[in-house]
Short mmCIF file of C-alpha atoms in Angstrom, two decimals:
data_model
loop_
_atom_site.label_atom_id
_atom_site.label_comp_id
_atom_site.label_asym_id
_atom_site.label_seq_id
_atom_site.Cartn_x
_atom_site.Cartn_y
_atom_site.Cartn_z
CA MET L 1 -10.42 -29.20 11.31
CA ALA L 2 -12.75 -28.44 8.42
CA HIS L 3 -14.68 -25.21 8.47
CA GLU L 4 -17.88 -25.68 10.44
CA VAL L 5 -21.06 -24.11 9.09
CA GLU L 6 -24.74 -24.68 9.71
CA PRO L 7 -27.30 -23.89 6.99
CA SER L 8 -29.98 -21.57 8.33
CA ALA L 9 -33.52 -20.87 7.19
CA GLN L 10 -32.28 -17.84 5.25
CA GLN L 11 -29.63 -17.60 2.56
CA ASN L 12 -27.08 -16.81 5.26
CA ILE L 13 -24.62 -19.41 6.53
CA SER L 14 -24.18 -19.79 10.29
CA ILE L 15 -20.66 -19.89 11.72
CA THR L 16 -21.85 -20.42 15.31
CA PRO L 17 -19.67 -23.54 15.80
CA LEU L 18 -16.59 -21.54 14.75
CA LEU L 19 -17.52 -18.60 16.97
CA ARG L 20 -17.83 -20.92 19.98
CA ARG L 21 -14.32 -22.21 19.34
CA LEU L 22 -12.92 -18.74 18.69
CA TRP L 23 -13.87 -17.39 22.10
CA PRO L 24 -12.16 -17.22 24.48
CA SER L 25 -9.29 -19.55 23.48
CA PRO L 26 -8.93 -20.17 19.72
CA GLY L 27 -5.50 -21.73 20.23
CA GLU L 28 -6.76 -24.33 22.68
CA ASN L 29 -9.62 -25.12 20.31
CA LYS L 30 -7.23 -25.52 17.37
CA VAL L 31 -8.85 -22.88 15.20
CA SER L 32 -6.90 -22.50 11.96
CA ALA L 33 -6.17 -19.44 9.82
CA GLU L 34 -7.87 -21.25 6.92
CA GLU L 35 -11.14 -21.57 8.87
CA ILE L 36 -11.11 -17.88 9.73
CA ALA L 37 -10.44 -16.95 6.11
CA LEU L 38 -13.34 -19.12 4.94
CA ALA L 39 -15.63 -17.30 7.36
CA ILE L 40 -14.32 -13.90 6.26
CA ALA L 41 -14.94 -14.90 2.63
CA LEU L 42 -18.65 -15.33 3.38
CA ILE L 43 -18.87 -11.60 4.13
CA PHE L 44 -17.95 -10.66 0.56
CA THR L 45 -20.84 -12.66 -0.88
CA ASP L 46 -23.34 -11.37 1.71
CA GLN L 47 -23.77 -14.86 3.18
CA LEU L 48 -22.95 -13.91 6.76
CA SER L 49 -25.51 -12.08 8.88
CA PRO L 50 -24.56 -8.67 10.32
CA VAL L 51 -24.72 -10.10 13.85
CA GLN L 52 -22.37 -12.98 13.08
CA THR L 53 -20.08 -10.70 11.08
CA GLY L 54 -19.83 -8.38 14.07
CA ALA L 55 -19.26 -11.33 16.40
CA LEU L 56 -16.49 -12.71 14.17
CA LEU L 57 -14.69 -9.37 13.96
CA THR L 58 -15.07 -8.87 17.71
CA CYS L 59 -13.68 -12.30 18.55
CA LEU L 60 -10.70 -11.77 16.26
CA HIS L 61 -10.03 -8.35 17.75
CA PHE L 62 -10.21 -9.23 21.44
CA THR L 63 -8.31 -12.52 21.11
CA GLY L 64 -5.61 -10.74 19.12
CA TRP L 65 -5.94 -13.26 16.32
CA ASP L 66 -6.55 -10.51 13.77
CA ARG L 67 -2.93 -9.55 14.39
CA ARG L 68 -1.45 -12.95 13.59
CA ALA L 69 0.62 -13.21 10.40
CA ASP L 70 -1.00 -16.44 9.19
CA VAL L 71 -4.53 -15.11 9.76
CA ILE L 72 -3.76 -11.80 8.02
CA ALA L 73 -2.14 -13.59 5.06
CA LYS L 74 -5.02 -16.06 4.60
CA CYS L 75 -7.75 -13.46 5.01
CA ALA L 76 -6.02 -11.12 2.56
CA GLU L 77 -5.91 -14.01 0.11
CA ALA L 78 -9.66 -14.51 0.57
CA MET L 79 -10.28 -10.80 0.04
CA ARG L 80 -8.26 -10.79 -3.18
CA ALA L 81 -10.08 -13.90 -4.41
CA ALA L 82 -13.40 -12.09 -3.93
CA ALA L 83 -12.20 -8.98 -5.78
CA SER L 84 -13.27 -8.14 -9.32
CA GLN L 85 -10.85 -10.08 -11.47
CA ILE L 86 -8.41 -8.58 -13.97
CA ASP L 87 -7.25 -10.18 -17.22
CA ARG L 88 -3.84 -11.30 -15.95
CA ASN L 89 -2.45 -12.28 -19.36
CA ALA L 90 -3.25 -8.86 -20.79
CA LEU L 91 -1.77 -7.19 -17.69
CA VAL L 92 1.47 -9.16 -18.00
CA LYS L 93 1.78 -8.14 -21.64
CA VAL L 94 1.28 -4.43 -21.01
CA VAL L 95 3.67 -4.49 -18.03
CA GLU L 96 6.35 -6.18 -20.12
CA ALA L 97 5.88 -3.59 -22.84
CA ARG L 98 5.73 -0.58 -20.50
CA GLY L 99 8.17 -1.46 -17.71
CA ARG L 100 11.70 -0.11 -17.77
CA PRO L 101 14.08 -2.49 -15.97
CA GLU L 102 17.03 -0.85 -14.22
CA GLY L 103 19.46 -2.15 -11.63
CA ASP L 104 17.65 -4.95 -9.78
CA TYR L 105 14.24 -3.64 -10.84
CA LYS L 106 12.66 -5.92 -13.42
CA GLY L 107 10.04 -3.47 -14.65
CA GLY L 108 7.09 -4.84 -12.62
CA LEU L 109 4.24 -3.20 -10.73
CA CYS L 110 4.89 -1.50 -7.38
CA ASP L 111 2.79 -0.10 -4.54
CA ILE L 112 3.36 2.19 -1.55
CA VAL L 113 0.64 2.14 1.07
CA GLY L 114 -0.06 2.63 4.77
CA THR L 115 -2.56 1.05 7.12
CA GLY L 116 -3.70 4.48 8.32
CA GLY L 117 -4.92 5.10 11.83
CA ASP L 118 -1.78 6.80 13.14
CA SER L 119 -3.76 9.91 14.26
CA HIS L 120 -0.97 12.27 13.15
CA HIS L 121 -2.87 13.71 10.17
CA THR L 122 0.29 14.18 8.16
CA PHE L 123 0.18 15.17 4.50
CA ASN L 124 -0.78 12.39 2.04
CA ILE L 125 2.75 11.07 1.81
CA SER L 126 2.29 7.60 0.29
CA THR L 127 -0.09 8.89 -2.39
CA THR L 128 2.26 11.71 -3.38
CA SER L 129 5.27 9.40 -3.27
CA SER L 130 3.47 6.93 -5.52
CA ILE L 131 3.14 9.62 -8.20
CA LEU L 132 6.82 10.59 -7.92
CA ALA L 133 7.83 6.93 -8.10
CA SER L 134 5.91 6.47 -11.36
CA SER L 135 8.68 8.45 -13.05
CA LEU L 136 10.82 5.28 -12.95
CA LEU L 137 8.50 2.48 -11.80
CA LEU L 138 5.09 1.12 -12.81
CA LEU L 139 2.74 2.05 -9.96
CA SER L 140 -0.48 0.34 -8.87
CA LYS L 141 -1.59 2.57 -6.02
CA HIS L 142 -4.41 0.86 -4.13
CA GLY L 143 -6.42 3.31 -2.04
CA ASN L 144 -9.73 4.53 -0.70
CA ARG L 145 -11.49 7.50 0.83
CA ALA L 146 -10.53 8.68 4.30
CA SER L 147 -11.56 6.60 7.28
CA THR L 148 -9.36 8.04 10.05
CA SER L 149 -8.24 11.35 8.55
CA LYS L 150 -9.73 14.34 6.74
CA SER L 151 -8.02 13.57 3.47
CA GLY L 152 -7.72 10.00 2.20
CA SER L 153 -5.87 9.13 -0.98
CA ALA L 154 -9.02 9.11 -3.14
CA ASP L 155 -10.27 12.34 -1.54
CA LEU L 156 -6.96 14.01 -2.36
CA LEU L 157 -6.84 12.89 -5.99
CA ASN L 158 -10.49 13.75 -6.61
CA SER L 159 -9.70 17.31 -5.50
CA THR L 160 -6.77 17.93 -7.85
CA ARG L 161 -6.93 20.80 -10.32
CA PRO L 162 -7.23 21.84 -13.08
CA THR L 163 -8.60 18.39 -13.94
CA ALA L 164 -9.12 15.52 -11.51
CA PRO L 165 -8.76 11.91 -12.63
CA ASN L 166 -11.90 9.82 -13.04
CA LEU L 167 -11.10 7.18 -10.42
CA MET L 168 -14.38 5.37 -11.05
CA ALA L 169 -13.28 4.71 -14.63
CA VAL L 170 -10.20 2.70 -13.59
CA THR L 171 -11.74 -0.77 -13.63
CA PRO L 172 -10.66 -4.37 -14.21
CA GLN L 173 -11.67 -3.84 -17.83
CA SER L 174 -9.78 -0.57 -18.37
CA ILE L 175 -6.65 -1.02 -16.24
CA CYS L 176 -4.50 -2.38 -19.07
CA LYS L 177 -5.52 0.55 -21.31
CA ILE L 178 -4.48 2.93 -18.53
CA TYR L 179 -1.01 1.39 -18.45
CA GLU L 180 -0.68 1.81 -22.19
CA LYS L 181 -0.80 5.57 -21.58
CA SER L 182 0.87 6.06 -18.19
CA ASN L 183 3.16 4.40 -15.64
CA TYR L 184 0.59 5.30 -12.98
CA ALA L 185 -2.76 3.85 -12.00
CA PHE L 186 -4.90 4.42 -8.91
CA LEU L 187 -7.02 1.39 -8.04
CA PHE L 188 -10.01 2.70 -6.09
CA ALA L 189 -10.90 0.02 -3.54
CA PRO L 190 -14.74 0.14 -3.90
CA ILE L 191 -14.43 -0.54 -7.63
CA PHE L 192 -12.23 -3.59 -7.18
CA HIS L 193 -13.66 -4.87 -3.87
CA PRO L 194 -17.46 -4.56 -4.24
CA GLY L 195 -18.06 -7.14 -1.49
CA MET L 196 -16.65 -4.76 1.11
CA LYS L 197 -19.93 -2.83 1.05
CA TYR L 198 -21.53 -5.55 3.15
CA VAL L 199 -19.16 -5.04 6.07
CA ALA L 200 -18.79 -1.24 5.91
CA PRO L 201 -21.78 -0.35 8.17
CA ILE L 202 -20.81 -3.05 10.66
CA ARG L 203 -17.24 -1.72 10.95
CA LYS L 204 -18.65 1.74 11.53
CA GLU L 205 -20.96 0.61 14.33
CA LEU L 206 -18.36 -1.51 16.13
CA GLY L 207 -16.24 1.53 16.88
CA TRP L 208 -12.86 -0.20 17.02
CA ARG L 209 -10.33 -1.17 14.40
CA THR L 210 -10.94 -4.59 12.84
CA ILE L 211 -8.92 -6.98 10.73
CA PHE L 212 -10.06 -5.04 7.65
CA ASN L 213 -7.93 -2.09 8.72
CA LEU L 214 -4.96 -4.41 8.23
CA LEU L 215 -6.09 -6.30 5.12
CA GLY L 216 -6.34 -3.31 2.77
CA PRO L 217 -2.59 -2.92 2.15
CA LEU L 218 -2.36 -6.64 1.33
CA ALA L 219 -5.44 -6.72 -0.89
CA ASN L 220 -4.15 -4.87 -3.93
CA PRO L 221 -6.19 -6.28 -6.85
CA VAL L 222 -2.98 -6.82 -8.88
CA GLU L 223 -1.27 -8.55 -5.93
CA GLY L 224 0.08 -11.47 -7.91
CA ASN L 225 1.77 -9.08 -10.33
CA ILE L 226 3.39 -6.77 -7.77
CA GLU L 227 7.18 -6.79 -7.82
CA ALA L 228 7.91 -4.46 -4.91
CA ARG L 229 6.13 -2.51 -2.20
CA LEU L 230 6.65 -0.20 0.75
CA LEU L 231 4.07 -0.74 3.48
CA GLY L 232 3.61 1.50 6.51
CA VAL L 233 2.02 0.41 9.79
CA ALA L 234 0.92 2.64 12.67
CA ARG L 235 2.13 0.35 15.47
CA ARG L 236 5.61 -1.02 15.95
CA ASP L 237 4.37 -4.41 17.19
CA ILE L 238 2.48 -4.90 13.90
CA GLY L 239 5.64 -4.41 11.80
CA PRO L 240 7.16 -7.88 12.06
CA VAL L 241 3.68 -9.43 11.78
CA PHE L 242 3.09 -7.69 8.45
CA ALA L 243 6.54 -8.63 7.21
CA GLU L 244 5.83 -12.27 8.00
CA ALA L 245 2.40 -12.05 6.36
CA LEU L 246 4.06 -10.71 3.20
CA GLN L 247 6.62 -13.51 3.37
CA LEU L 248 3.84 -16.11 3.74
CA SER L 249 2.04 -14.54 0.76
CA GLY L 250 5.08 -15.09 -1.46
CA ALA L 251 6.36 -11.50 -1.61
CA ARG L 252 10.07 -11.22 -2.38
CA LYS L 253 10.69 -7.45 -2.46
CA ALA L 254 9.07 -5.43 0.29
CA MET L 255 9.72 -3.32 3.34
CA VAL L 256 7.40 -2.65 6.26
CA VAL L 257 8.03 0.60 8.12
CA CYS L 258 6.81 2.31 11.28
CA GLY L 259 7.96 5.73 12.46
CA GLU L 260 8.86 5.74 16.13
CA GLU L 261 5.98 8.18 16.71
CA ASP L 262 3.63 5.34 15.62
CA LEU L 263 3.59 6.79 12.12
CA ASP L 264 2.55 4.60 9.18
CA GLU L 265 5.37 5.81 6.93
CA ILE L 266 9.06 6.66 7.12
CA SER L 267 9.35 9.44 9.65
CA CYS L 268 10.95 12.77 8.84
CA ALA L 269 11.23 13.55 12.57
CA GLY L 270 12.86 10.60 14.31
CA ARG L 271 13.83 6.99 13.75
CA THR L 272 11.87 4.60 11.59
CA TYR L 273 11.75 0.89 12.33
CA CYS L 274 12.12 -1.22 9.19
CA TRP L 275 11.49 -4.88 8.38
CA ARG L 276 12.81 -5.65 4.91
CA LEU L 277 12.20 -8.83 2.92
CA VAL L 278 15.49 -9.89 1.37
CA ASP L 279 15.54 -12.42 -1.47
CA ARG L 280 18.51 -14.73 -0.96
CA SER L 281 17.95 -16.63 -4.19
CA SER L 282 19.24 -15.80 -7.64
CA HIS L 283 16.55 -17.82 -9.39
CA GLN L 284 12.93 -18.89 -9.01
CA SER L 285 12.69 -20.70 -5.71
CA THR L 286 10.68 -21.20 -2.57
CA PRO L 287 9.47 -18.51 -0.12
CA GLY L 288 11.94 -20.00 2.38
CA ASP L 289 14.71 -18.15 0.55
CA VAL L 290 13.25 -14.79 1.60
CA ASP L 291 14.58 -13.52 4.92
CA ILE L 292 13.36 -10.62 7.06
CA GLU L 293 16.00 -8.11 8.16
CA SER L 294 15.22 -5.41 10.72
CA PHE L 295 17.02 -2.09 11.18
CA THR L 296 16.28 1.60 11.75
CA ILE L 297 16.75 4.59 9.46
CA CYS L 298 16.42 8.34 9.94
CA ALA L 299 16.41 11.50 7.83
CA ALA L 300 20.21 11.79 7.96
CA ASP L 301 20.54 8.41 6.20
CA PHE L 302 18.77 10.04 3.24
CA GLY L 303 21.07 13.07 3.41
CA LEU L 304 18.18 15.21 4.63
CA PRO L 305 17.51 17.22 7.81
CA ALA L 306 14.88 16.12 10.32
CA HIS L 307 11.57 17.98 10.54
CA ALA L 308 9.02 18.01 13.36
CA LEU L 309 5.76 16.25 12.49
CA LYS L 310 3.85 19.47 13.13
CA ASP L 311 5.64 20.93 10.09
CA VAL L 312 4.29 18.18 7.81
CA SER L 313 0.83 17.85 9.34
CA PRO L 314 -1.25 20.60 7.78
CA GLY L 315 -4.46 18.76 8.77
CA LYS L 316 -6.09 20.42 5.81
CA GLU L 317 -9.13 19.58 3.74
CA PRO L 318 -8.61 17.50 0.55
CA HIS L 319 -8.69 20.53 -1.80
CA GLU L 320 -5.99 22.26 0.27
CA ASN L 321 -3.76 19.19 0.28
CA ALA L 322 -4.40 18.80 -3.45
CA ALA L 323 -3.05 22.31 -4.01
CA ILE L 324 0.14 21.34 -2.15
CA LEU L 325 0.40 18.16 -4.23
CA THR L 326 0.09 20.11 -7.48
CA LYS L 327 2.73 22.63 -6.38
CA LEU L 328 5.08 19.80 -5.46
CA LEU L 329 4.61 17.97 -8.76
CA GLN L 330 5.14 21.21 -10.69
CA ASN L 331 8.40 21.85 -8.79
CA GLN L 332 7.01 24.96 -7.12
CA LEU L 333 7.83 24.04 -3.52
CA PRO L 334 11.17 25.24 -2.05
CA ARG L 335 13.92 22.58 -2.20
CA ASP L 336 14.07 22.56 1.61
CA ASP L 337 10.30 22.42 2.22
CA PRO L 338 9.59 19.92 5.05
CA ILE L 339 6.73 18.22 3.17
CA PHE L 340 8.94 17.92 0.08
CA HIS L 341 11.69 16.27 2.16
CA PHE L 342 9.14 13.94 3.75
CA VAL L 343 7.91 12.85 0.31
CA LEU L 344 11.46 12.48 -1.03
CA MET L 345 12.37 10.08 1.80
CA ASN L 346 9.43 7.79 1.23
CA THR L 347 9.78 7.85 -2.56
CA ALA L 348 13.50 7.11 -2.19
CA ALA L 349 12.72 4.09 -0.01
CA LEU L 350 10.43 2.61 -2.67
CA PHE L 351 13.15 3.16 -5.29
CA VAL L 352 15.60 1.29 -3.03
CA ILE L 353 13.22 -1.61 -2.41
CA ALA L 354 12.31 -1.89 -6.11
CA GLY L 355 16.00 -2.12 -6.97
CA VAL L 356 16.56 0.84 -9.32
CA CYS L 357 19.15 2.28 -6.93
CA GLU L 358 21.35 -0.76 -7.48
CA ALA L 359 22.19 0.49 -10.97
CA ASP L 360 25.80 1.73 -11.12
CA THR L 361 25.00 4.02 -14.04
CA SER L 362 22.17 6.49 -14.46
CA ASP L 363 20.42 7.73 -17.57
CA MET L 364 16.97 8.70 -16.35
CA GLY L 365 16.52 11.37 -19.00
CA HIS L 366 16.53 15.14 -19.26
CA GLY L 367 18.25 16.77 -16.28
CA ASP L 368 19.97 13.62 -14.97
CA ASP L 369 23.65 14.37 -14.34
CA GLY L 370 24.33 10.63 -14.22
CA LYS L 371 26.23 10.87 -10.93
CA VAL L 372 25.12 7.82 -8.96
CA ILE L 373 25.56 8.02 -5.18
CA PRO L 374 26.94 4.55 -4.31
CA GLU L 375 27.04 5.12 -0.54
CA ARG L 376 25.10 2.53 1.45
CA GLY L 377 23.28 3.10 4.70
CA PRO L 378 21.31 0.97 7.19
CA GLY L 379 20.13 -2.33 5.75
CA GLY L 380 22.57 -1.90 2.87
CA GLY L 381 20.27 0.51 1.03
CA ARG L 382 21.41 3.33 -1.22
CA TRP L 383 18.98 5.75 0.44
CA LYS L 384 20.77 8.91 -0.76
CA GLU L 385 20.72 7.64 -4.36
CA GLY L 386 16.98 7.15 -3.90
CA VAL L 387 16.62 10.81 -2.92
CA ARG L 388 18.67 11.90 -5.94
CA ARG L 389 16.31 10.00 -8.20
CA ALA L 390 13.20 11.29 -6.37
CA ARG L 391 14.40 14.88 -6.78
CA TRP L 392 14.97 14.24 -10.47
CA ALA L 393 11.37 12.96 -10.79
CA VAL L 394 10.12 16.40 -9.73
CA GLU L 395 12.77 18.69 -11.23
CA SER L 396 12.67 17.00 -14.64
CA GLY L 397 8.88 17.20 -14.79
CA GLU L 398 8.63 13.43 -15.31
CA ALA L 399 6.38 12.82 -12.28
CA TRP L 400 4.01 15.57 -13.45
CA ARG L 401 4.03 14.09 -16.96
CA GLN L 402 3.08 10.61 -15.73
CA TRP L 403 0.35 12.11 -13.52
CA THR L 404 -1.21 14.17 -16.31
CA GLN L 405 -1.13 11.15 -18.63
CA PHE L 406 -3.02 9.15 -15.99
CA VAL L 407 -5.57 11.96 -15.58
CA GLU L 408 -6.12 12.10 -19.34
CA ALA L 409 -6.32 8.32 -19.70
CA SER L 410 -8.82 7.92 -16.85
CA ASN L 411 -11.02 10.65 -18.26
CA SER L 412 -11.08 9.00 -21.68
CA PHE L 413 -13.27 6.19 -20.33
CA SER L 414 -16.90 6.40 -19.35
CA THR L 415 -17.75 5.75 -15.72
CA PRO L 416 -19.30 2.29 -15.13
#
């Protein structure tokens, strides 16, 4: 059925007919994911009143429809469409010039991100891993300030010393220039998703998690140009839903993970549930050629010891976590440091998903002994080879080099 709206006396559009069908039985009333996405899109242009926005988010939450793969995929598409647009042709050119294909990795953009909300307050693993991964991959790290922890990705990076990056200067207009100087870019969500400001106070007042807590990881502004991603969720039941949403969105290289402690990254303590998108085609084809495989992995599969979460959960303020990040990037943490191992595992997983670990030879640069570890673990991944490469990123200084080049590049632009 077509999306039902009623013009009101104000500039707002009324979605009352849709709300009546959404509650209490959207299935019986044949509500479609497309209709929900159209209503969500009105939020980004400030055409939906705060009351109706709150009602929509509440209906989706309590019917469970905000945890359906088709709804998540369509709403994420609407969120990306409302984002500040990037010059795609220019981006493709700079990626082709900058990317370094290796193994099954084609040199494209990658992301590693979690939904947050796991309440464990672990160190900023995905953000740190994204910097390590930029030693071999092109990274488009999409992130924001903290919402459920003390130290969000943007809070962490803004606290780095001696010089912090100018995150506000990484814009749709400057992003290609950033990639001319570094493999790394941090895409600060408020810059690329200005329409989210209209829903922010409503989310805060509602007091429960809404569909927007799930859309962020799927709303990377360079979504159409992302080759591979690692995505963490804080609830096991959400894992297969996210994997299906990625599949519906056309993703071909991705893995969704959930630590058995309800951790939104690969756990260093216990098992991690994985849902990996596997591309069965050898050429350009339809999304139907992408299967979802599920399996579990643990620290031993990476050749590393397990560590209790309390040993990787400093719960510190951003400036304290930033000091740990800097020490790690400068190779000043002990080789057996629990946080270091935690970061190595998650970086290794992104390397595996991107495909660089499929290379049977290795010439990463200074300090690479070239000894590939061909052993395969759960899901057929070369997880230990991923760790070897992640260690090299730190020990060779390449991760630090890419980070400092990003810091310098971002500070060379004026803030909008």
